[in-house]
Amino acid sequence: MVGKNFYCQEKEADKILIYGGQPLQGKITVSGAKNAVLPIIVASLLAEGTCTIYDVPHLADVEIICDVLRELGAEIKFNSKVNTSAAVEINCQNLNNYEATYDYVKKMRASVLVMGPLLARLGKAKISMPGGCAIGTRPIDLHLKGLEALGVRISMEHGYLLAEAPVLKGARIYLDYPSVGATENILMAAALAEGTTIIENAAEEPEIVDLANFINSMGGKIIGAGTNVIKIEGVKSLGSTIHTVIPDRIEAGSYLLAGAITGGDLLLENVIIDHLKPVVAKLIEAGVEVIEESTGLRVRSNGEFKAIDIKTLPYPGFPTDMQAQFMALLTLAQGTSIITETVFENRFMHAEELRRMGADIRIEGRSAVVEGTDKLMGAQVKASDLRAGAALVIAGLVAQGETTITNTYHLDRGYDDLVGKLRSVGANIMRVKSSKTEPLKLIYQA
Ligand code: EPZ
């Protein structure tokens, strides 16, 4: 049974050691998408039956969201692991609680997504206000405004949101910003509302499409997911289904960057190439070879890169979740690159750590100016958040000497078997308990 035991062992090992310089060669299988599987697991709350979900990645965030659902009365079983993915069976026939407590919500903001389904199923929800987040304030005002448009009454007491809606009625909702989470919360509530809901200026991410497909497979009536106008016709009830999660475009993009920065030749299997268009376009602009093959996407590089400019935008623009990883590559490009982060207000914390490795980066407002240098040096660095951690791993793979990354629990949130996958393509990388101090070189000279 996959579950807590898996992660409590991992939590003891809170350092990643990398000895840079190995070009990555071989192939990596990409796991199911974290940002699809989380809302899909939450959407299982809508079903009066059993939902079986395949290609569920082995992530700390998946453990947390399953704990949230168990607290609400869901029965959840992890079946045998295929590769590192699992099949999860979720039955929410007997929901007996409408409260998502602070302990869970503080661990993972995506827990607020349970509001929509709880209101749809039980007419009530009591959710702890999500705390702050390293990458930005990340308010949920658009979630609440959308739910209120559906007839939900919301008040706040002692840090909790109390939401009630004896009846949910379809409405036309315009999102001031194409928020992924707000689109998902409203979509799930509207699926069981009376009448039709139209969400305008909706988020267009592939994970929204996967969520809509999942709900439609339960008997939902959603059209337009993947565009900025989504129409949901409420139905009386939703039933059992079987669904396979789409591949993780951000995990895939991170490995493309790892293959490129090390001057390697890496094939990624289980990718939807269309979801990676903005990342591939920027890699090609930076002088990296990316080839579509019958079994996946290949990245090949000679280790030399051109400076480019990047501006993060909602999908189909360049994804903010790939900004940190790309910055690692651009620290070695010839020339000056400008990276502008328009989605989150504080998502450059990796710059400070990359500077410790010899990178030349200065932050000017919402832009980072990256002056290419000829090398990075291994150093002791700290992961401040999930994608910043990925950027430090990518930099460590090419840095001269030894890099030690702490706070690796951030990486466990979004990368399934990161160390194992990188080792399988030749990286000198390992995970050790915080107490271990033997020099990495001895390990790898053997
Ligand atoms: C989702 O977060 C992803 N998380 C994030 O991935 C991703 O970076 C983000 O979408 C943008 O693509 C999951 O799907 C679990 P948003 P979400 O609502 O839904 C503002 C990762 O690394 N906003 O689209 O929280 C907000 O402050 C994570 O995998 C409001 O102002 O993102 C931010 O500036 C990080 N009011 C912007 O919108 C609201 O009510 C984008 O947020 C909601 C959002």
XYZ file of C-alpha atoms and ligand atoms in Angstrom:
490
model
C 0.000 0.000 0.000
C 1.506 3.253 -1.079
C 1.093 5.929 1.535
C 2.607 7.748 4.489
C 5.365 5.197 5.042
C 6.781 6.069 1.658
C 7.073 9.737 2.518
C 8.184 9.523 6.130
C 11.323 7.648 4.962
C 11.885 10.283 2.281
C 11.478 13.106 4.802
C 14.529 11.833 6.750
C 16.682 12.212 3.639
C 16.686 15.941 3.249
C 19.807 16.526 1.113
C 20.522 15.970 -2.546
C 24.174 15.704 -3.556
C 25.188 16.265 -7.173
C 28.597 16.003 -8.795
C 28.226 17.996 -12.014
C 29.589 17.418 -15.502
C 27.872 14.273 -16.788
C 25.932 14.761 -20.045
C 22.534 13.043 -19.583
C 21.954 10.236 -22.072
C 19.140 7.733 -22.394
C 15.407 7.966 -21.804
C 13.077 9.085 -19.037
C 9.363 8.251 -18.696
C 7.357 11.278 -17.607
C 4.777 10.744 -14.831
C 1.164 11.894 -14.601
C 0.675 15.643 -14.146
C 0.658 16.979 -10.565
C -1.496 19.973 -11.546
C -4.031 17.718 -13.244
C -4.197 14.890 -10.712
C -4.786 17.221 -7.730
C -8.010 18.808 -9.072
C -9.077 15.437 -10.509
C -8.750 13.718 -7.119
C -10.749 16.609 -5.614
C -13.391 16.281 -8.348
C -13.939 12.663 -7.223
C -15.910 14.270 -4.360
C -18.628 15.015 -6.942
C -19.213 11.331 -7.777
C -21.738 9.086 -6.044
C -19.621 6.078 -6.911
C -16.036 4.907 -7.364
C -13.507 6.809 -9.464
C -10.432 4.892 -10.609
C -7.550 7.142 -11.648
C -4.438 5.806 -13.440
C -0.970 7.334 -13.836
C -1.137 8.992 -10.425
C 2.372 10.289 -9.677
C 4.039 9.427 -6.387
C 4.101 12.911 -4.827
C 3.792 14.433 -1.364
C 0.993 16.692 -2.645
C -0.986 13.627 -3.761
C -0.624 12.168 -0.250
C -1.869 15.431 1.268
C -4.912 15.819 -0.982
C -5.856 12.176 -0.304
C -5.628 12.888 3.441
C -7.923 15.906 2.965
C -10.484 13.739 1.173
C -10.255 10.993 3.825
C -11.016 13.657 6.444
C -14.194 14.443 4.482
C -15.257 10.783 4.446
C -13.781 9.489 1.194
C -12.518 5.899 0.985
C -9.225 5.805 -0.916
C -7.151 2.808 -2.051
C -3.777 2.964 -3.814
C -3.320 -0.078 -6.013
C -0.124 -1.676 -7.264
C 2.427 0.729 -8.634
C 3.126 0.580 -12.369
C 6.647 1.986 -12.817
C 6.479 4.766 -10.241
C 2.846 5.646 -10.937
C -0.093 4.207 -9.049
C -3.761 3.574 -9.650
C -6.012 5.180 -7.060
C -9.612 4.162 -6.293
C -11.706 6.854 -4.595
C -15.266 6.364 -3.294
C -17.091 9.451 -2.023
C -20.528 7.874 -1.690
C -20.639 8.632 2.035
C -19.248 12.109 2.579
C -19.734 12.950 6.276
C -17.739 16.120 6.823
C -17.532 19.475 5.079
C -14.463 20.918 6.836
C -10.911 21.101 5.453
C -8.803 21.975 8.486
C -5.884 24.379 8.786
C -3.363 21.519 9.179
C -3.962 20.374 5.629
C -4.643 23.686 3.907
C -1.427 25.194 5.320
C 0.509 22.284 3.790
C -1.037 22.696 0.376
C -3.041 25.600 -1.055
C -4.748 23.376 -3.621
C -6.867 22.066 -0.718
C -9.127 25.122 -1.230
C -10.328 23.374 -4.386
C -12.559 21.170 -2.204
C -14.927 24.148 -1.730
C -16.659 23.748 -5.079
C -17.377 20.006 -4.824
C -18.404 20.201 -1.133
C -20.912 22.961 -1.922
C -22.178 20.933 -4.872
C -22.587 17.725 -2.849
C -23.390 18.966 0.700
C -24.379 22.620 0.239
C -21.754 23.545 2.816
C -17.992 23.980 3.138
C -15.729 25.145 5.959
C -12.226 25.763 4.688
C -9.234 27.253 6.432
C -8.012 30.358 4.627
C -4.789 29.334 2.857
C -1.771 31.009 4.416
C 0.830 32.906 2.448
C 3.111 31.233 -0.028
C 6.780 31.668 -0.857
C 6.133 32.707 -4.464
C 3.413 35.261 -3.803
C 0.319 36.263 -1.810
C -1.842 33.978 -3.992
C -5.260 35.288 -2.858
C -8.448 33.323 -3.594
C -10.757 36.294 -4.222
C -11.608 35.068 -7.734
C -12.595 31.643 -6.377
C -14.952 33.272 -3.868
C -16.403 35.816 -6.338
C -17.223 33.004 -8.767
C -18.840 30.826 -6.101
C -20.889 33.793 -4.809
C -22.177 34.298 -8.369
C -23.524 30.723 -8.142
C -25.506 31.683 -5.016
C -22.972 30.774 -2.320
C -23.023 32.836 0.883
C -19.501 33.169 2.323
C -18.360 34.528 5.684
C -15.060 34.361 7.539
C -14.526 33.378 11.181
C -11.302 32.720 13.060
C -9.331 32.141 9.846
C -11.938 29.847 8.340
C -14.208 30.477 5.379
C -17.795 29.337 5.993
C -19.642 28.799 2.730
C -23.290 27.794 2.330
C -25.543 27.318 -0.665
C -28.863 25.505 -0.213
C -29.065 25.589 -4.006
C -26.346 26.334 -6.570
C -27.699 28.222 -9.591
C -25.855 28.563 -12.903
C -24.523 32.044 -13.740
C -22.351 33.943 -16.199
C -18.974 34.620 -14.532
C -16.155 36.809 -15.860
C -12.765 36.132 -14.252
C -10.680 39.321 -13.828
C -7.626 37.076 -14.306
C -7.568 33.604 -15.957
C -6.858 31.918 -12.632
C -6.306 28.140 -12.910
C -7.605 27.394 -9.408
C -10.606 29.711 -9.646
C -11.594 28.176 -12.996
C -11.349 24.683 -11.457
C -13.291 25.539 -8.285
C -16.136 27.181 -10.213
C -16.171 24.400 -12.827
C -16.628 21.734 -10.148
C -19.413 23.622 -8.331
C -21.207 24.395 -11.608
C -21.160 20.726 -12.670
C -24.010 19.979 -10.205
C -25.669 23.429 -10.191
C -29.191 24.091 -11.491
C -28.993 25.555 -14.987
C -26.071 26.679 -17.105
C -22.853 28.423 -16.078
C -20.554 30.278 -18.436
C -17.025 31.117 -17.287
C -15.440 33.874 -19.372
C -11.722 34.706 -19.362
C -11.267 31.160 -18.036
C -7.818 29.576 -17.682
C -6.886 27.505 -20.757
C -4.240 25.197 -19.246
C -4.202 21.517 -20.392
C -4.905 20.525 -16.780
C -8.293 22.298 -17.035
C -9.090 20.194 -20.114
C -8.116 17.001 -18.252
C -10.356 17.984 -15.320
C -13.302 18.730 -17.646
C -12.799 15.393 -19.441
C -12.779 13.631 -16.071
C -16.053 15.285 -14.971
C -17.664 14.611 -18.371
C -16.684 10.943 -18.041
C -18.716 10.915 -14.789
C -21.757 12.271 -16.699
C -20.948 15.980 -16.624
C -21.804 18.379 -19.449
C -18.843 20.745 -19.949
C -17.811 22.252 -23.275
C -15.082 24.750 -24.188
C -12.404 23.645 -21.702
C -9.044 24.714 -23.113
C -10.522 27.946 -24.468
C -11.272 31.146 -22.527
C -15.027 30.465 -22.500
C -16.252 27.342 -20.718
C -19.945 26.373 -20.646
C -21.202 23.998 -17.954
C -24.715 22.573 -17.966
C -25.499 21.401 -14.427
C -26.679 17.788 -13.987
C -28.488 16.113 -11.088
C -25.710 13.683 -10.164
C -22.365 12.282 -11.292
C -21.276 8.642 -11.191
C -18.290 6.297 -11.300
C -15.583 6.572 -13.898
C -12.107 5.452 -14.956
C -9.530 8.042 -16.061
C -5.833 8.268 -16.929
C -4.082 11.524 -15.975
C -2.275 13.480 -18.714
C 1.533 13.556 -18.592
C 3.205 16.316 -16.573
C 4.339 19.040 -18.998
C 6.347 20.806 -16.277
C 8.189 17.649 -15.197
C 8.874 17.000 -18.897
C 10.075 20.566 -19.425
C 12.373 20.277 -16.413
C 14.051 17.176 -17.891
C 14.363 18.888 -21.276
C 16.326 21.644 -19.520
C 18.437 19.056 -17.634
C 19.316 17.292 -20.894
C 20.104 20.606 -22.599
C 22.239 22.166 -19.853
C 24.440 19.044 -19.566
C 25.034 18.890 -23.353
C 23.273 15.542 -23.400
C 21.014 13.507 -25.645
C 17.812 12.604 -23.791
C 14.529 11.049 -24.956
C 11.382 11.791 -22.920
C 8.556 9.271 -23.213
C 4.899 9.810 -22.216
C 4.712 13.468 -23.284
C 1.978 15.443 -25.082
C 4.173 17.539 -27.352
C 1.440 20.126 -27.938
C 1.487 21.011 -24.206
C 5.198 21.826 -24.390
C 5.084 24.196 -27.372
C 6.072 27.409 -25.516
C 8.957 25.632 -23.728
C 10.210 23.909 -26.894
C 10.015 27.180 -28.849
C 12.256 28.902 -26.277
C 14.714 25.982 -26.163
C 15.082 26.089 -29.959
C 15.513 29.896 -29.822
C 18.329 29.322 -27.294
C 20.069 27.016 -29.792
C 19.035 23.648 -28.353
C 17.940 20.808 -30.662
C 14.458 19.407 -29.857
C 13.230 16.566 -32.061
C 9.740 15.035 -32.152
C 10.086 11.237 -32.382
C 7.483 8.495 -32.642
C 7.920 7.512 -28.970
C 8.417 10.966 -27.488
C 10.486 14.140 -27.479
C 14.288 14.191 -27.793
C 16.545 17.006 -26.580
C 20.132 17.256 -27.802
C 22.652 20.002 -27.108
C 26.336 20.827 -27.469
C 26.265 22.731 -24.197
C 26.334 26.165 -25.860
C 23.313 28.477 -25.599
C 22.161 31.814 -26.988
C 20.777 34.465 -24.647
C 17.001 34.922 -25.067
C 14.168 36.882 -23.454
C 11.311 35.115 -21.650
C 8.020 36.499 -20.364
C 5.777 34.209 -18.317
C 2.064 34.272 -19.173
C -1.062 32.152 -18.651
C -1.312 29.194 -21.072
C -0.645 29.040 -23.996
C 2.073 31.551 -23.065
C 5.401 30.533 -21.508
C 4.581 28.767 -18.189
C 5.627 30.442 -14.937
C 6.346 26.933 -13.592
C 9.257 26.660 -16.058
C 10.773 30.106 -15.357
C 13.238 29.048 -12.655
C 14.464 26.020 -14.589
C 15.077 28.104 -17.721
C 16.941 30.743 -15.704
C 19.424 28.036 -14.681
C 20.172 27.334 -18.349
C 20.441 31.027 -19.284
C 23.134 31.621 -16.640
C 25.440 29.855 -19.139
C 24.122 31.474 -22.350
C 26.288 33.785 -24.452
C 24.948 37.286 -23.825
C 22.267 38.941 -21.721
C 18.827 37.367 -21.166
C 15.813 39.141 -19.662
C 13.246 37.035 -17.808
C 9.963 38.765 -16.889
C 7.669 37.038 -14.394
C 4.112 38.352 -14.846
C 2.150 35.637 -12.995
C 3.556 35.631 -9.425
C 5.076 38.600 -7.650
C 7.910 36.838 -5.842
C 9.183 34.016 -7.985
C 12.888 34.864 -8.303
C 14.157 33.385 -5.016
C 16.237 30.851 -6.945
C 18.324 33.759 -8.353
C 20.087 34.284 -5.023
C 20.990 30.593 -4.803
C 22.152 30.465 -8.444
C 24.384 33.474 -7.684
C 26.062 31.351 -5.001
C 26.979 28.991 -7.844
C 28.603 31.799 -9.803
C 25.650 33.033 -11.876
C 25.444 36.746 -12.748
C 21.784 37.747 -12.195
C 20.253 41.010 -11.066
C 16.592 41.539 -10.269
C 14.911 44.699 -11.560
C 11.253 44.768 -10.446
C 9.470 41.872 -12.138
C 12.404 41.147 -14.418
C 15.641 39.248 -13.938
C 18.648 40.292 -16.035
C 20.884 37.244 -16.574
C 24.441 37.855 -17.860
C 25.782 34.577 -19.251
C 28.964 33.241 -17.610
C 31.270 30.455 -18.821
C 30.730 28.127 -15.869
C 28.827 27.419 -12.671
C 30.529 26.099 -9.530
C 29.091 23.550 -7.134
C 27.951 25.016 -3.805
C 25.691 24.446 -0.807
C 22.267 25.814 -1.798
C 18.731 25.719 -0.458
C 15.455 25.049 -2.268
C 12.979 27.862 -1.442
C 10.055 26.348 -3.361
C 9.269 23.502 -5.741
C 10.452 24.934 -9.046
C 13.362 26.840 -7.485
C 14.536 23.443 -6.220
C 14.295 22.041 -9.740
C 16.386 24.959 -11.025
C 19.113 24.190 -8.472
C 19.185 20.514 -9.480
C 19.494 21.515 -13.136
C 22.330 23.930 -12.302
C 24.054 21.308 -10.122
C 24.052 18.817 -13.004
C 26.416 21.065 -14.973
C 28.286 22.887 -12.163
C 31.950 22.079 -11.583
C 32.334 19.983 -8.436
C 29.832 19.186 -5.737
C 26.438 20.814 -5.146
C 24.442 20.104 -1.989
C 20.744 21.010 -2.020
C 18.777 21.151 1.251
C 15.009 21.530 1.870
C 14.449 18.795 -0.678
C 10.900 18.267 0.662
C 9.915 21.021 -1.770
C 10.992 18.758 -4.638
C 8.980 15.819 -3.276
C 5.839 17.873 -3.903
C 6.174 17.880 -7.672
C 8.777 15.407 -8.939
C 8.151 11.658 -8.831
C 11.452 9.805 -8.230
C 13.559 12.759 -9.416
C 16.882 11.298 -8.230
C 16.119 7.836 -9.620
C 15.122 9.186 -13.023
C 18.242 11.385 -13.294
C 20.560 8.589 -12.146
C 19.067 6.305 -14.801
C 20.416 8.658 -17.507
C 23.892 9.063 -16.015
C 23.659 11.903 -13.505
C 26.017 11.787 -10.531
C 23.233 12.482 -8.049
C 22.076 10.938 -4.810
C 19.869 11.589 -1.828
C 21.358 11.280 1.651
C 20.148 11.648 5.217
C 20.979 15.043 6.679
C 23.418 13.397 9.116
C 25.684 11.984 6.389
C 28.714 14.131 5.572
C 31.107 11.893 3.591
C 32.484 13.800 0.582
C 30.534 12.990 -2.574
C 33.670 12.454 -4.664
C 34.577 9.337 -2.680
C 31.162 7.918 -3.467
C 31.484 8.524 -7.171
C 35.200 7.786 -7.622
C 34.485 4.206 -6.634
C -1.845 26.761 -10.406
O -1.813 27.506 -9.208
C -0.709 25.752 -10.278
N -0.931 24.883 -9.122
C 0.618 26.505 -10.120
O 1.656 25.522 -10.107
C 0.828 27.403 -11.334
O 2.001 28.156 -11.165
C -0.372 28.350 -11.474
O -1.594 27.593 -11.555
C -0.269 29.225 -12.722
O -0.174 28.419 -13.849
C -1.818 23.860 -9.250
O -2.456 23.685 -10.273
C -1.970 22.983 -8.039
P -3.627 30.886 -10.401
P -3.042 28.536 -8.883
O -4.883 30.901 -9.607
O -4.319 27.925 -9.314
C -3.635 35.358 -8.890
C 3.648 24.492 -9.396
O 4.828 24.861 -9.306
N -4.948 35.022 -8.287
O -3.698 30.741 -11.866
O -2.898 28.969 -7.462
C -2.502 34.703 -8.129
O -2.120 35.484 -7.018
C 2.521 25.420 -8.958
O 3.286 23.373 -9.839
C -5.712 36.030 -7.713
O -5.313 37.183 -7.700
O -2.666 29.747 -9.847
C -1.409 34.624 -9.153
O -0.730 35.866 -9.196
C 3.026 26.759 -8.451
N -6.910 35.706 -7.155
C -2.181 34.424 -10.463
O -3.530 34.797 -10.195
C -7.380 34.421 -7.146
O -8.496 34.182 -6.624
C -2.167 32.976 -10.966
O -2.776 32.176 -9.991
C -6.584 33.401 -7.724
C -5.373 33.723 -8.295
